[in-house]
CSV table of N, CA, C and O in Angstrom, one decimal:
chain,number,residue,atom,x,y,z
A,1,MET,N,26.8,52.2,49.5
A,1,MET,CA,27.9,52.1,49.8
A,1,MET,C,28.6,51.2,48.1
A,1,MET,O,28.0,49.2,48.2
A,2,GLU,N,29.2,51.1,47.7
A,2,GLU,CA,29.9,50.6,46.5
A,2,GLU,C,30.4,48.5,47.0
A,2,GLU,O,31.5,49.9,48.1
A,3,ASN,N,30.2,48.3,46.0
A,3,ASN,CA,31.0,47.5,46.6
A,3,ASN,C,32.7,47.4,45.9
A,3,ASN,O,33.6,47.3,44.7
A,4,ILE,N,33.4,46.9,46.8
A,4,ILE,CA,35.2,47.0,46.9
A,4,ILE,C,35.6,45.6,46.7
A,4,ILE,O,35.2,44.8,46.9
A,5,ASP,N,36.3,45.9,45.4
A,5,ASP,CA,36.8,44.7,44.4
A,5,ASP,C,38.3,44.4,44.8
A,5,ASP,O,39.3,46.0,44.1
A,6,GLN,N,39.3,44.3,45.5
A,6,GLN,CA,40.5,45.0,45.9
A,6,GLN,C,41.6,44.6,45.3
A,6,GLN,O,42.7,44.3,45.0
A,7,ASN,N,40.9,43.6,44.0
A,7,ASN,CA,42.3,43.7,42.6
A,7,ASN,C,41.7,44.7,41.8
A,7,ASN,O,42.0,44.5,40.6
A,8,ASP,N,40.8,45.8,41.6
A,8,ASP,CA,41.0,46.6,41.1
A,8,ASP,C,41.5,47.5,40.9
A,8,ASP,O,42.5,48.5,42.2
A,9,LEU,N,42.3,48.2,40.2
A,9,LEU,CA,42.5,49.3,40.2
A,9,LEU,C,42.9,50.6,40.7
A,9,LEU,O,43.6,50.6,41.7
A,10,ARG,N,41.5,51.2,40.8
A,10,ARG,CA,41.6,52.2,41.7
A,10,ARG,C,41.5,52.0,43.1
A,10,ARG,O,42.4,52.7,43.7
A,11,TYR,N,41.7,50.6,43.3
A,11,TYR,CA,41.9,50.4,45.2
A,11,TYR,C,43.0,50.5,45.3
A,11,TYR,O,43.5,50.4,46.1
A,12,LYS,N,44.0,49.2,44.6
A,12,LYS,CA,45.0,49.3,44.8
A,12,LYS,C,46.1,51.2,44.4
A,12,LYS,O,46.5,51.2,45.6
A,13,GLU,N,45.6,51.9,43.6
A,13,GLU,CA,46.0,53.1,43.7
A,13,GLU,C,45.4,53.7,44.9
A,13,GLU,O,46.5,54.1,45.7
A,14,ALA,N,44.4,53.2,45.2
A,14,ALA,CA,44.3,54.4,46.7
A,14,ALA,C,44.6,54.0,47.9
A,14,ALA,O,44.9,54.2,48.8
A,15,GLU,N,45.1,52.3,47.8
A,15,GLU,CA,45.4,51.5,49.1
A,15,GLU,C,47.0,52.1,49.4
A,15,GLU,O,47.5,52.6,50.2
A,16,ARG,N,47.6,52.5,48.2
A,16,ARG,CA,49.8,53.0,48.2
A,16,ARG,C,49.2,54.3,48.4
A,16,ARG,O,50.5,54.8,49.2
A,17,LYS,N,48.4,55.0,48.2
A,17,LYS,CA,48.3,56.7,49.0
A,17,LYS,C,48.2,56.4,50.6
A,17,LYS,O,48.7,57.4,50.7
A,18,VAL,N,47.0,55.4,50.7
A,18,VAL,CA,46.9,55.9,52.0
A,18,VAL,C,47.9,55.2,52.9
A,18,VAL,O,48.2,55.9,54.3
A,19,LYS,N,49.4,54.4,52.5
A,19,LYS,CA,49.7,53.7,52.6
A,19,LYS,C,50.9,54.8,53.0
A,19,LYS,O,52.2,55.2,53.9
A,20,LYS,N,51.1,56.4,51.7
A,20,LYS,CA,52.4,57.1,51.5
A,20,LYS,C,51.8,58.1,52.6
A,20,LYS,O,52.5,59.0,53.4
A,21,ILE,N,50.8,58.1,52.6
A,21,ILE,CA,50.3,59.4,54.1
A,21,ILE,C,50.0,59.0,55.1
A,21,ILE,O,50.9,59.5,56.1
A,22,LYS,N,50.0,57.4,56.1
A,22,LYS,CA,50.3,56.6,57.1
A,22,LYS,C,51.9,57.2,56.9
A,22,LYS,O,52.0,57.6,58.1
A,23,ASN,N,53.0,56.8,56.1
A,23,ASN,CA,54.3,56.4,56.4
A,23,ASN,C,55.2,58.3,56.8
A,23,ASN,O,55.8,58.2,57.7
A,24,PHE,N,54.2,59.2,55.9
A,24,PHE,CA,54.6,60.6,56.4
A,24,PHE,C,54.7,60.8,58.1
A,24,PHE,O,55.4,61.6,58.4
A,25,TYR,N,52.8,60.8,58.6
A,25,TYR,CA,52.2,60.6,59.1
A,25,TYR,C,53.9,60.3,60.5
A,25,TYR,O,53.9,60.9,61.8
A,26,VAL,N,54.1,59.0,60.2
A,26,VAL,CA,55.0,58.5,60.8
A,26,VAL,C,56.0,59.6,61.2
A,26,VAL,O,56.9,59.5,62.3
A,27,PHE,N,57.2,59.6,59.9
A,27,PHE,CA,57.8,59.8,59.8
A,27,PHE,C,57.8,60.9,61.1
A,27,PHE,O,59.1,61.5,61.4
A,28,THR,N,56.6,62.3,60.6
A,28,THR,CA,56.5,63.6,61.0
A,28,THR,C,56.4,63.5,62.5
A,28,THR,O,57.9,64.3,63.0
A,29,PHE,N,55.6,62.1,63.5
A,29,PHE,CA,55.9,62.1,64.6
A,29,PHE,C,57.0,61.7,65.2
A,29,PHE,O,57.9,62.1,66.2
A,30,ILE,N,58.1,60.7,64.7
A,30,ILE,CA,59.7,60.5,64.3
A,30,ILE,C,60.6,61.9,64.7
A,30,ILE,O,61.5,62.0,65.6
A,31,TYR,N,60.3,62.2,64.2
A,31,TYR,CA,61.0,63.7,63.6
A,31,TYR,C,61.0,65.0,65.0
A,31,TYR,O,61.5,65.7,65.2
A,32,PHE,N,59.6,65.0,64.9
A,32,PHE,CA,59.4,66.0,66.3
A,32,PHE,C,59.9,65.0,67.5
A,32,PHE,O,60.6,65.8,68.7
A,33,ALA,N,60.0,63.4,67.6
A,33,ALA,CA,60.1,63.4,68.9
A,33,ALA,C,61.3,63.3,69.5
A,33,ALA,O,62.1,63.5,70.2
A,34,VAL,N,61.8,62.9,68.1
A,34,VAL,CA,63.6,62.7,68.4
A,34,VAL,C,64.4,64.0,68.4
A,34,VAL,O,65.1,64.0,69.0
A,35,ASN,N,64.0,65.1,68.0
A,35,ASN,CA,64.4,66.0,68.0
A,35,ASN,C,63.9,67.1,69.5
A,35,ASN,O,65.2,68.3,69.5
A,36,ILE,N,62.8,66.9,69.6
A,36,ILE,CA,62.4,67.1,71.1
A,36,ILE,C,63.8,66.5,72.2
A,36,ILE,O,63.6,67.6,73.5
A,37,PHE,N,63.5,65.4,71.8
A,37,PHE,CA,64.5,64.7,73.2
A,37,PHE,C,66.0,65.0,73.1
A,37,PHE,O,66.4,65.4,74.0
A,38,ILE,N,66.1,65.7,71.1
A,38,ILE,CA,67.8,65.8,71.0
A,38,ILE,C,67.7,67.0,71.6
A,38,ILE,O,69.4,67.7,72.4
A,39,LEU,N,66.9,68.2,71.6
A,39,LEU,CA,67.6,69.5,72.6
A,39,LEU,C,66.7,69.5,73.9
A,39,LEU,O,67.6,70.3,73.8
A,40,PHE,N,66.2,68.9,74.5
A,40,PHE,CA,66.1,68.6,76.3
A,40,PHE,C,67.9,68.3,76.4
A,40,PHE,O,68.0,68.5,77.0
A,41,LEU,N,68.3,66.8,75.9
A,41,LEU,CA,69.7,66.3,75.9
A,41,LEU,C,70.5,68.1,76.2
A,41,LEU,O,71.3,68.1,77.0
A,42,ASN,N,70.4,68.4,74.7
A,42,ASN,CA,71.7,69.6,75.1
A,42,ASN,C,71.2,70.6,75.6
A,42,ASN,O,72.3,71.6,76.2
A,43,TYR,N,70.2,70.8,76.2
A,43,TYR,CA,70.1,71.7,77.0
A,43,TYR,C,69.7,72.1,78.3
A,43,TYR,O,70.8,72.5,79.2
A,44,ARG,N,70.1,70.7,79.1
A,44,ARG,CA,70.7,70.0,80.4
A,44,ARG,C,72.2,69.7,80.3
A,44,ARG,O,72.4,70.1,81.2
A,45,GLU,N,73.1,69.5,79.1
A,45,GLU,CA,74.2,70.0,79.3
A,45,GLU,C,75.0,71.4,79.0
A,45,GLU,O,76.2,71.8,79.2
A,46,LEU,N,73.9,72.2,78.9
A,46,LEU,CA,74.8,74.1,78.4
A,46,LEU,C,75.1,73.9,79.9
A,46,LEU,O,74.9,74.1,81.3
A,47,GLU,N,76.2,74.6,80.2
A,47,GLU,CA,76.7,75.3,81.0
A,47,GLU,C,76.3,77.1,81.4
A,47,GLU,O,75.6,77.1,80.5
A,48,PRO,N,76.7,77.0,82.6
A,48,PRO,CA,76.2,78.2,83.2
A,48,PRO,C,76.2,79.5,82.4
A,48,PRO,O,77.5,79.6,81.6
A,49,GLY,N,75.0,80.2,82.2
A,49,GLY,CA,75.8,81.4,81.0
A,49,GLY,C,75.1,81.6,79.2
A,49,GLY,O,75.7,82.1,78.3
A,50,GLN,N,75.5,79.4,79.2
A,50,GLN,CA,75.3,79.5,77.8
A,50,GLN,C,74.1,79.2,77.4
A,50,GLN,O,72.5,79.3,78.4
A,51,THR,N,73.5,79.4,76.1
A,51,THR,CA,71.9,79.6,75.4
A,51,THR,C,71.6,78.7,74.2
A,51,THR,O,72.4,77.9,73.5
A,52,ILE,N,70.9,78.3,75.0
A,52,ILE,CA,70.1,77.0,73.8
A,52,ILE,C,70.0,77.6,72.2
A,52,ILE,O,70.0,76.7,71.2
A,53,TRP,N,69.6,78.6,72.2
A,53,TRP,CA,69.7,79.4,71.2
A,53,TRP,C,70.6,79.5,69.7
A,53,TRP,O,71.0,80.6,69.1
A,54,SER,N,71.3,78.6,69.2
A,54,SER,CA,72.5,78.9,69.0
A,54,SER,C,72.5,78.0,67.6
A,54,SER,O,71.7,76.6,67.9
A,55,LEU,N,72.5,78.1,66.5
A,55,LEU,CA,73.2,77.9,65.5
A,55,LEU,C,73.5,75.8,65.4
A,55,LEU,O,72.5,75.0,64.5
A,56,LYS,N,74.2,75.7,66.3
A,56,LYS,CA,74.8,74.2,66.1
A,56,LYS,C,73.6,73.6,66.7
A,56,LYS,O,74.0,72.1,66.5
A,57,TYR,N,73.0,73.7,67.5
A,57,TYR,CA,71.6,72.9,68.2
A,57,TYR,C,70.4,72.7,67.6
A,57,TYR,O,69.2,71.6,67.4
A,58,PHE,N,70.1,73.6,66.3
A,58,PHE,CA,69.1,73.4,65.6
A,58,PHE,C,69.6,73.2,64.2
A,58,PHE,O,68.8,73.1,63.4
A,59,SER,N,70.2,72.7,64.3
A,59,SER,CA,71.0,72.4,62.6
A,59,SER,C,70.9,71.4,61.9
A,59,SER,O,69.5,71.0,60.9
A,60,LEU,N,70.2,70.1,62.9
A,60,LEU,CA,69.9,68.5,62.4
A,60,LEU,C,68.3,69.5,62.3
A,60,LEU,O,67.8,68.3,61.6
A,61,PRO,N,67.7,70.0,63.0
A,61,PRO,CA,65.8,69.8,63.1
A,61,PRO,C,65.9,70.7,61.4
A,61,PRO,O,64.9,70.9,61.0
A,62,ILE,N,66.3,71.8,61.7
A,62,ILE,CA,66.8,72.7,60.3
A,62,ILE,C,66.9,71.8,58.7
A,62,ILE,O,66.0,71.9,57.9
A,63,PHE,N,67.7,70.8,58.7
A,63,PHE,CA,67.8,69.7,57.8
A,63,PHE,C,67.2,68.8,57.3
A,63,PHE,O,66.7,68.5,56.5
A,64,TRP,N,67.0,67.7,58.8
A,64,TRP,CA,66.3,67.2,58.7
A,64,TRP,C,64.7,68.0,58.1
A,64,TRP,O,63.4,67.0,57.7
A,65,GLY,N,64.4,69.4,58.9
A,65,GLY,CA,62.7,69.6,58.3
A,65,GLY,C,63.2,69.3,56.9
A,65,GLY,O,61.6,69.5,56.6
A,66,ILE,N,63.7,70.4,56.5
A,66,ILE,CA,63.7,70.6,55.1
A,66,ILE,C,63.4,68.9,54.1
A,66,ILE,O,62.5,69.1,53.4
A,67,GLY,N,63.7,68.1,54.9
A,67,GLY,CA,63.4,66.7,54.3
A,67,GLY,C,62.5,66.1,54.2
A,67,GLY,O,61.4,65.4,53.4
A,68,VAL,N,61.5,66.2,55.8
A,68,VAL,CA,59.8,66.4,55.8
A,68,VAL,C,59.4,67.3,54.9
A,68,VAL,O,58.3,66.7,54.3
A,69,VAL,N,59.7,68.4,54.9
A,69,VAL,CA,58.8,69.4,53.5
A,69,VAL,C,58.9,68.2,52.6
A,69,VAL,O,58.2,68.7,51.9
A,70,GLY,N,60.0,68.5,51.9
A,70,GLY,CA,59.9,67.5,50.9
A,70,GLY,C,59.9,66.0,50.6
A,70,GLY,O,58.9,66.1,49.3
A,71,TYR,N,59.6,65.2,51.5
A,71,TYR,CA,59.2,63.9,51.3
A,71,TYR,C,57.2,64.7,51.4
A,71,TYR,O,56.3,63.5,51.0
A,72,GLY,N,56.6,65.4,52.5
A,72,GLY,CA,55.5,65.8,52.1
A,72,GLY,C,54.8,66.7,50.6
A,72,GLY,O,53.7,65.6,50.5
A,73,MET,N,55.4,67.6,50.5
A,73,MET,CA,55.4,67.3,48.9
A,73,MET,C,55.0,66.0,48.1
A,73,MET,O,54.4,66.4,47.4
A,74,SER,N,56.0,65.5,48.3
A,74,SER,CA,56.3,63.9,47.1
A,74,SER,C,54.7,63.4,47.5
A,74,SER,O,54.1,62.5,46.7
A,75,VAL,N,54.6,63.1,48.8
A,75,VAL,CA,53.1,62.9,49.2
A,75,VAL,C,52.1,63.2,48.5
A,75,VAL,O,51.0,62.8,48.6
A,76,PHE,N,52.0,64.5,49.0
A,76,PHE,CA,50.6,65.7,48.5
A,76,PHE,C,50.7,66.1,47.5
A,76,PHE,O,49.4,66.8,47.3
A,77,LEU,N,51.5,66.2,47.2
A,77,LEU,CA,51.8,67.3,46.1
A,77,LEU,C,52.6,66.8,45.0
A,77,LEU,O,53.4,66.7,43.9
A,78,PRO,N,51.5,65.4,44.1
A,78,PRO,CA,52.9,64.3,43.9
A,78,PRO,C,53.2,64.7,42.4
A,78,PRO,O,54.1,64.4,41.7
A,79,GLY,N,52.6,65.8,41.6
A,79,GLY,CA,52.2,66.5,40.6
A,79,GLY,C,53.7,67.2,40.5
A,79,GLY,O,54.0,67.8,39.5
A,80,PHE,N,53.9,68.4,41.7
A,80,PHE,CA,55.0,69.4,42.0
A,80,PHE,C,56.0,69.3,41.4
A,80,PHE,O,57.0,69.9,40.6
A,81,LEU,N,56.9,68.0,42.0
A,81,LEU,CA,57.9,67.7,40.8
A,81,LEU,C,58.2,67.4,39.3
A,81,LEU,O,59.1,68.0,39.3
A,82,LEU,N,57.3,66.0,39.6
A,82,LEU,CA,57.9,65.2,38.1
A,82,LEU,C,56.8,65.2,37.3
A,82,LEU,O,56.7,65.4,36.2
A,83,GLY,N,55.7,66.4,37.4
A,83,GLY,CA,54.7,66.8,36.4
A,83,GLY,C,53.4,65.3,37.2
A,83,GLY,O,53.6,64.5,37.7
A,84,ASN,N,52.6,65.8,36.4
A,84,ASN,CA,51.0,65.0,36.6
A,84,ASN,C,51.1,63.3,35.4
A,84,ASN,O,52.1,64.1,34.6
A,85,ASN,N,51.2,62.2,36.6
A,85,ASN,CA,50.8,61.7,35.3
A,85,ASN,C,52.4,60.7,35.1
A,85,ASN,O,52.7,60.4,34.3
A,86,TRP,N,53.6,61.4,35.5
A,86,TRP,CA,54.9,61.8,35.4
A,86,TRP,C,55.6,59.6,35.3
A,86,TRP,O,56.1,59.1,34.3
A,87,GLU,N,54.9,58.9,36.8
A,87,GLU,CA,55.4,57.9,36.6
A,87,GLU,C,54.7,56.9,35.5
A,87,GLU,O,55.7,56.0,34.8
A,88,GLU,N,53.4,57.4,35.5
A,88,GLU,CA,52.6,56.3,33.8
A,88,GLU,C,53.2,56.4,33.0
A,88,GLU,O,53.7,55.9,32.0
A,89,LYS,N,53.9,57.8,32.5
A,89,LYS,CA,54.7,58.4,31.2
A,89,LYS,C,55.4,57.2,31.2
A,89,LYS,O,56.5,56.6,30.0
A,90,LYS,N,56.8,57.2,32.3
A,90,LYS,CA,58.1,56.3,32.2
A,90,LYS,C,57.4,55.1,32.6
A,90,LYS,O,59.0,54.8,31.5
A,91,ILE,N,56.6,54.6,32.5
A,91,ILE,CA,56.4,53.4,32.5
A,91,ILE,C,56.4,53.0,31.0
A,91,ILE,O,56.9,51.3,30.6
A,92,LYS,N,55.1,53.5,30.5
A,92,LYS,CA,55.3,53.6,28.9
A,92,LYS,C,56.1,53.7,28.3
A,92,LYS,O,56.5,53.0,27.5
A,93,GLU,N,57.1,54.7,28.1
A,93,GLU,CA,58.7,55.0,28.2
A,93,GLU,C,59.4,53.7,28.3
A,93,GLU,O,59.9,53.0,26.9
A,94,LEU,N,59.3,53.1,29.0
A,94,LEU,CA,60.4,51.4,29.3
A,94,LEU,C,59.9,51.0,28.5
A,94,LEU,O,60.6,50.1,28.1
A,95,MET,N,58.6,50.2,28.8
A,95,MET,CA,57.8,49.3,28.0
A,95,MET,C,58.3,49.4,26.3
A,95,MET,O,58.1,48.4,25.9
A,96,ASP,N,57.9,50.8,26.4
A,96,ASP,CA,58.2,50.6,24.8
A,96,ASP,C,59.8,50.6,24.3
A,96,ASP,O,60.2,50.4,23.0
A,97,LYS,N,60.4,50.9,25.8
A,97,LYS,CA,62.0,50.5,25.1
A,97,LYS,C,62.4,49.4,24.9
A,97,LYS,O,63.4,49.1,23.9
A,98,GLU,N,61.7,48.7,25.6
A,98,GLU,CA,61.8,47.2,26.0
A,98,GLU,C,61.5,46.2,24.9
A,98,GLU,O,62.0,45.0,24.4
A,99,LYS,N,59.7,46.5,24.2
A,99,LYS,CA,59.9,46.2,23.2
A,99,LYS,C,61.0,46.0,21.6
A,99,LYS,O,60.9,45.1,21.3
A,100,HIS,N,61.2,47.9,21.5
A,100,HIS,CA,62.4,47.3,20.4
A,100,HIS,C,63.5,47.1,20.1
A,100,HIS,O,64.2,47.1,20.9
């Protein structure tokens, strides 16, 4: 196995990516836990003859779910939205502006 230097740029990048993936998993778990709890509470409050299958009960999970999907795309498909190596290009651009 390769000796790992914690100052290595590749190590820092891999560590940053692992943290992003972990945060995505935590965010997704919270999304499911909170929405299941809210749907359960809404189900308990239903009057006889009402149904849970209404847009008002699922609007929060739908819109929050769109946010989860967007966050997942930024974690697992970083080049999808801003292109490959966008961060590096932007850093170089800002550094060049700073010089002048």
